[in-house]
Amino acid sequence: MKKLVKYIVGLLLFSLAAQGQVSVNINTGPAPSWGPAGYSNATYYYLPDVETYYDVRRREYVYLKQSKWVRSSSLPLAYRQYDLYNGYKVVFTHADPYRSFATHKVKYKKGYKGKPQKNIGNNGKGNGKVGHPGYKGPKNNHSHSAKKSPGNKKGHSGKGKGNNK
C-alpha cells in the first residue's frame, strides 16, 4: 500500500512539474509581407502614423472608433490608402498592447521612426510619407496637394523660393 501511495504522489508531483514547464506558441499563420523582418514572436504591430494596432495572429487591425476598440480586416476608412510597407511598425510580443494606447500615442507619435526596418516582403512603394507614392493621406476635406507642373514629378508647383529665401 505504501508503494502505491508513493507512486501516486510521485506521479502527481511529476505531472505538476511538467505542467509548469510547458509553453505553447500558437501562430495561426504567417506575418503579413509588410511586417518587419526578424520578429517571429510578434503578437501585435503598432502603426504610429495611423494610430492603429495590427493583431498578427488574428490578422486584424485594432483601432479606436467612437471611443471603443474595434477589430477589422482593414484599416480605418480614412487610412485605407496608407502604405503599410513603408510606414514604421512598433513590434509587441505581449497580448493586448492597445490597453497602453495612451502611453504609445505619446511615445510613438505620428511620424515616429525607430531603427531602420526591412519588411518580410517589399512591393517597392514609396516611403509612407505624405507626398510620396503609396500614401495619399487621410480621406478628408483638408488635404493639401500641390499641383504638378509638366516637368515636375515630385508634386511641387515650382513656385517656392527654395533655399534662396
PDB file of C-alpha atoms in Angstrom:
ATOM      1  CA  MET A   1       0.000   0.000   0.000  1.00  0.00           C
ATOM      2  CA  LYS A   2       2.857   2.368   0.865  1.00  0.00           C
ATOM      3  CA  LYS A   3       4.428   1.768  -2.549  1.00  0.00           C
ATOM      4  CA  LEU A   4       1.161   2.586  -4.279  1.00  0.00           C
ATOM      5  CA  VAL A   5       0.779   5.873  -2.327  1.00  0.00           C
ATOM      6  CA  LYS A   6       4.425   6.829  -3.074  1.00  0.00           C
ATOM      7  CA  TYR A   7       3.907   6.006  -6.739  1.00  0.00           C
ATOM      8  CA  ILE A   8       0.742   8.120  -6.952  1.00  0.00           C
ATOM      9  CA  VAL A   9       2.356  11.044  -5.087  1.00  0.00           C
ATOM     10  CA  GLY A  10       5.453  10.815  -7.327  1.00  0.00           C
ATOM     11  CA  LEU A  11       3.329  10.697 -10.457  1.00  0.00           C
ATOM     12  CA  LEU A  12       1.284  13.658  -9.250  1.00  0.00           C
ATOM     13  CA  LEU A  13       4.399  15.727  -8.462  1.00  0.00           C
ATOM     14  CA  PHE A  14       5.950  14.829 -11.809  1.00  0.00           C
ATOM     15  CA  SER A  15       2.833  15.883 -13.723  1.00  0.00           C
ATOM     16  CA  LEU A  16       2.629  19.182 -11.809  1.00  0.00           C
ATOM     17  CA  ALA A  17       6.290  19.935 -12.536  1.00  0.00           C
ATOM     18  CA  ALA A  18       5.810  19.091 -16.199  1.00  0.00           C
ATOM     19  CA  GLN A  19       2.784  21.400 -16.446  1.00  0.00           C
ATOM     20  CA  GLY A  20       4.813  24.347 -15.154  1.00  0.00           C
ATOM     21  CA  GLN A  21       7.359  23.887 -17.928  1.00  0.00           C
ATOM     22  CA  VAL A  22       5.046  23.543 -20.890  1.00  0.00           C
ATOM     23  CA  SER A  23       4.978  26.543 -23.213  1.00  0.00           C
ATOM     24  CA  VAL A  24       2.777  26.728 -26.270  1.00  0.00           C
ATOM     25  CA  ASN A  25       3.235  29.313 -29.002  1.00  0.00           C
ATOM     26  CA  ILE A  26       0.384  29.216 -31.485  1.00  0.00           C
ATOM     27  CA  ASN A  27       0.697  31.315 -34.601  1.00  0.00           C
ATOM     28  CA  THR A  28      -2.263  30.784 -36.895  1.00  0.00           C
ATOM     29  CA  GLY A  29      -0.460  31.998 -39.966  1.00  0.00           C
ATOM     30  CA  PRO A  30       2.491  33.882 -41.328  1.00  0.00           C
ATOM     31  CA  ALA A  31       3.030  37.555 -40.578  1.00  0.00           C
ATOM     32  CA  PRO A  32       1.948  39.909 -43.367  1.00  0.00           C
ATOM     33  CA  SER A  33       4.515  40.642 -46.090  1.00  0.00           C
ATOM     34  CA  TRP A  34       4.579  44.295 -44.971  1.00  0.00           C
ATOM     35  CA  GLY A  35       5.549  43.269 -41.427  1.00  0.00           C
ATOM     36  CA  PRO A  36       9.070  43.937 -40.179  1.00  0.00           C
ATOM     37  CA  ALA A  37      11.522  41.078 -40.733  1.00  0.00           C
ATOM     38  CA  GLY A  38      13.161  39.326 -37.797  1.00  0.00           C
ATOM     39  CA  TYR A  39      10.258  39.263 -35.340  1.00  0.00           C
ATOM     40  CA  SER A  40       8.812  35.748 -35.462  1.00  0.00           C
ATOM     41  CA  ASN A  41       7.438  36.173 -31.925  1.00  0.00           C
ATOM     42  CA  ALA A  42       5.496  39.382 -32.682  1.00  0.00           C
ATOM     43  CA  THR A  43       1.900  39.396 -31.500  1.00  0.00           C
ATOM     44  CA  TYR A  44       0.993  42.970 -32.490  1.00  0.00           C
ATOM     45  CA  TYR A  45       2.379  45.828 -34.566  1.00  0.00           C
ATOM     46  CA  TYR A  46       1.566  49.414 -33.700  1.00  0.00           C
ATOM     47  CA  LEU A  47       1.324  51.745 -36.695  1.00  0.00           C
ATOM     48  CA  PRO A  48       2.002  55.202 -35.225  1.00  0.00           C
ATOM     49  CA  ASP A  49       1.102  57.137 -38.385  1.00  0.00           C
ATOM     50  CA  VAL A  50      -2.464  55.823 -38.269  1.00  0.00           C
ATOM     51  CA  GLU A  51      -2.716  55.109 -34.513  1.00  0.00           C
ATOM     52  CA  THR A  52      -3.741  51.536 -35.217  1.00  0.00           C
ATOM     53  CA  TYR A  53      -2.575  48.138 -33.979  1.00  0.00           C
ATOM     54  CA  TYR A  54      -2.363  45.002 -36.087  1.00  0.00           C
ATOM     55  CA  ASP A  55      -3.021  41.644 -34.417  1.00  0.00           C
ATOM     56  CA  VAL A  56      -0.588  39.306 -36.174  1.00  0.00           C
ATOM     57  CA  ARG A  57      -2.273  36.088 -35.039  1.00  0.00           C
ATOM     58  CA  ARG A  58      -5.825  37.105 -35.864  1.00  0.00           C
ATOM     59  CA  ARG A  59      -4.839  39.164 -38.925  1.00  0.00           C
ATOM     60  CA  GLU A  60      -6.962  42.082 -37.786  1.00  0.00           C
ATOM     61  CA  TYR A  61      -6.484  45.798 -37.261  1.00  0.00           C
ATOM     62  CA  VAL A  62      -7.433  47.155 -33.846  1.00  0.00           C
ATOM     63  CA  TYR A  63      -8.262  50.847 -33.519  1.00  0.00           C
ATOM     64  CA  LEU A  64     -10.428  53.299 -31.628  1.00  0.00           C
ATOM     65  CA  LYS A  65     -13.745  54.169 -33.198  1.00  0.00           C
ATOM     66  CA  GLN A  66     -16.069  56.424 -31.218  1.00  0.00           C
ATOM     67  CA  SER A  67     -14.126  55.712 -28.001  1.00  0.00           C
ATOM     68  CA  LYS A  68     -14.353  51.913 -28.403  1.00  0.00           C
ATOM     69  CA  TRP A  69     -11.758  49.437 -29.619  1.00  0.00           C
ATOM     70  CA  VAL A  70     -12.882  47.710 -32.803  1.00  0.00           C
ATOM     71  CA  ARG A  71     -11.344  44.912 -34.836  1.00  0.00           C
ATOM     72  CA  SER A  72     -11.442  44.965 -38.593  1.00  0.00           C
ATOM     73  CA  SER A  73      -9.904  43.162 -41.546  1.00  0.00           C
ATOM     74  CA  SER A  74      -8.930  46.568 -42.982  1.00  0.00           C
ATOM     75  CA  LEU A  75      -7.529  49.883 -41.821  1.00  0.00           C
ATOM     76  CA  PRO A  76      -9.881  52.668 -40.726  1.00  0.00           C
ATOM     77  CA  LEU A  77     -11.576  54.254 -43.737  1.00  0.00           C
ATOM     78  CA  ALA A  78      -9.531  57.465 -43.521  1.00  0.00           C
ATOM     79  CA  TYR A  79      -6.294  55.468 -43.874  1.00  0.00           C
ATOM     80  CA  ARG A  80      -7.163  52.781 -46.449  1.00  0.00           C
ATOM     81  CA  GLN A  81      -4.525  54.198 -48.821  1.00  0.00           C
ATOM     82  CA  TYR A  82      -1.769  54.140 -46.170  1.00  0.00           C
ATOM     83  CA  ASP A  83       1.449  52.485 -47.365  1.00  0.00           C
ATOM     84  CA  LEU A  84       1.913  49.604 -44.915  1.00  0.00           C
ATOM     85  CA  TYR A  85       5.214  48.575 -46.484  1.00  0.00           C
ATOM     86  CA  ASN A  86       6.927  51.843 -45.716  1.00  0.00           C
ATOM     87  CA  GLY A  87       5.189  53.010 -42.569  1.00  0.00           C
ATOM     88  CA  TYR A  88       7.032  52.310 -39.317  1.00  0.00           C
ATOM     89  CA  LYS A  89       5.860  49.371 -37.189  1.00  0.00           C
ATOM     90  CA  VAL A  90       6.445  49.119 -33.433  1.00  0.00           C
ATOM     91  CA  VAL A  91       6.600  45.413 -32.515  1.00  0.00           C
ATOM     92  CA  PHE A  92       4.947  43.983 -29.412  1.00  0.00           C
ATOM     93  CA  THR A  93       5.268  40.431 -28.113  1.00  0.00           C
ATOM     94  CA  HIS A  94       2.543  40.505 -25.483  1.00  0.00           C
ATOM     95  CA  ALA A  95      -1.238  40.394 -25.588  1.00  0.00           C
ATOM     96  CA  ASP A  96      -3.457  43.451 -25.959  1.00  0.00           C
ATOM     97  CA  PRO A  97      -0.891  46.272 -26.153  1.00  0.00           C
ATOM     98  CA  TYR A  98      -3.698  48.668 -27.091  1.00  0.00           C
ATOM     99  CA  ARG A  99      -4.552  48.774 -23.391  1.00  0.00           C
ATOM    100  CA  SER A 100      -1.488  51.051 -23.150  1.00  0.00           C
ATOM    101  CA  PHE A 101      -2.531  53.241 -26.078  1.00  0.00           C
ATOM    102  CA  ALA A 102      -2.308  56.482 -24.065  1.00  0.00           C
ATOM    103  CA  THR A 103       1.393  55.763 -23.471  1.00  0.00           C
ATOM    104  CA  HIS A 104       2.066  54.533 -27.014  1.00  0.00           C
ATOM    105  CA  LYS A 105       0.388  57.564 -28.567  1.00  0.00           C
ATOM    106  CA  VAL A 106       2.856  59.831 -26.729  1.00  0.00           C
ATOM    107  CA  LYS A 107       5.950  57.623 -27.030  1.00  0.00           C
ATOM    108  CA  TYR A 108       5.402  56.750 -30.719  1.00  0.00           C
ATOM    109  CA  LYS A 109       3.899  59.924 -32.207  1.00  0.00           C
ATOM    110  CA  LYS A 110       2.764  60.166 -35.811  1.00  0.00           C
ATOM    111  CA  GLY A 111       5.875  60.195 -37.964  1.00  0.00           C
ATOM    112  CA  TYR A 112       7.882  58.146 -35.428  1.00  0.00           C
ATOM    113  CA  LYS A 113      10.873  56.322 -36.894  1.00  0.00           C
ATOM    114  CA  GLY A 114      12.946  53.992 -34.755  1.00  0.00           C
ATOM    115  CA  LYS A 115      15.673  51.704 -36.026  1.00  0.00           C
ATOM    116  CA  PRO A 116      15.569  51.039 -39.791  1.00  0.00           C
ATOM    117  CA  GLN A 117      13.257  48.154 -40.692  1.00  0.00           C
ATOM    118  CA  LYS A 118      13.227  45.672 -43.514  1.00  0.00           C
ATOM    119  CA  ASN A 119       9.919  44.116 -44.467  1.00  0.00           C
ATOM    120  CA  ILE A 120       9.278  40.411 -44.757  1.00  0.00           C
ATOM    121  CA  GLY A 121       8.355  41.214 -48.366  1.00  0.00           C
ATOM    122  CA  ASN A 122       8.512  44.508 -50.236  1.00  0.00           C
ATOM    123  CA  ASN A 123       6.480  45.869 -53.080  1.00  0.00           C
ATOM    124  CA  GLY A 124       8.711  48.862 -53.808  1.00  0.00           C
ATOM    125  CA  LYS A 125       6.210  51.580 -52.944  1.00  0.00           C
ATOM    126  CA  GLY A 126       7.313  54.986 -51.591  1.00  0.00           C
ATOM    127  CA  ASN A 127       8.309  55.725 -48.014  1.00  0.00           C
ATOM    128  CA  GLY A 128       4.839  56.030 -46.481  1.00  0.00           C
ATOM    129  CA  LYS A 129       5.041  59.806 -46.085  1.00  0.00           C
ATOM    130  CA  VAL A 130       2.572  62.351 -47.375  1.00  0.00           C
ATOM    131  CA  GLY A 131       3.508  63.432 -50.888  1.00  0.00           C
ATOM    132  CA  HIS A 132       5.229  60.166 -51.799  1.00  0.00           C
ATOM    133  CA  PRO A 133       3.885  57.237 -53.828  1.00  0.00           C
ATOM    134  CA  GLY A 134       1.813  54.775 -51.866  1.00  0.00           C
ATOM    135  CA  TYR A 135       0.269  57.226 -49.405  1.00  0.00           C
ATOM    136  CA  LYS A 136      -2.479  59.553 -50.426  1.00  0.00           C
ATOM    137  CA  GLY A 137      -3.191  60.787 -46.910  1.00  0.00           C
ATOM    138  CA  PRO A 138      -6.374  60.648 -44.866  1.00  0.00           C
ATOM    139  CA  LYS A 139      -9.616  60.986 -46.750  1.00  0.00           C
ATOM    140  CA  ASN A 140     -10.941  64.329 -45.615  1.00  0.00           C
ATOM    141  CA  ASN A 141     -11.602  67.791 -46.981  1.00  0.00           C
ATOM    142  CA  HIS A 142      -8.381  69.214 -45.589  1.00  0.00           C
ATOM    143  CA  SER A 143      -5.843  67.647 -47.947  1.00  0.00           C
ATOM    144  CA  HIS A 144      -3.031  69.871 -49.177  1.00  0.00           C
ATOM    145  CA  SER A 145      -1.893  68.607 -52.534  1.00  0.00           C
ATOM    146  CA  ALA A 146       0.365  70.672 -54.784  1.00  0.00           C
ATOM    147  CA  LYS A 147      -0.351  70.842 -58.475  1.00  0.00           C
ATOM    148  CA  LYS A 148       2.196  69.110 -60.644  1.00  0.00           C
ATOM    149  CA  SER A 149       3.941  71.262 -63.210  1.00  0.00           C
ATOM    150  CA  PRO A 150       4.678  69.492 -66.525  1.00  0.00           C
ATOM    151  CA  GLY A 151       8.365  68.836 -65.793  1.00  0.00           C
ATOM    152  CA  ASN A 152       7.996  68.235 -62.071  1.00  0.00           C
ATOM    153  CA  LYS A 153       7.436  64.658 -60.891  1.00  0.00           C
ATOM    154  CA  LYS A 154       7.579  65.345 -57.131  1.00  0.00           C
ATOM    155  CA  GLY A 155       4.249  67.137 -56.883  1.00  0.00           C
ATOM    156  CA  HIS A 156       5.715  70.595 -56.225  1.00  0.00           C
ATOM    157  CA  SER A 157       4.256  73.582 -58.031  1.00  0.00           C
ATOM    158  CA  GLY A 158       7.719  75.029 -58.704  1.00  0.00           C
ATOM    159  CA  LYS A 159       6.779  78.421 -57.212  1.00  0.00           C
ATOM    160  CA  GLY A 160       8.668  78.057 -53.947  1.00  0.00           C
ATOM    161  CA  LYS A 161      11.766  80.117 -53.130  1.00  0.00           C
ATOM    162  CA  GLY A 162      13.866  77.116 -52.145  1.00  0.00           C
ATOM    163  CA  ASN A 163      16.990  77.919 -50.122  1.00  0.00           C
ATOM    164  CA  ASN A 164      17.285  81.469 -51.566  1.00  0.00           C
ATOM    165  CA  LYS A 165      14.858  82.994 -49.085  1.00  0.00           C
TER     166      LYS A 165
END
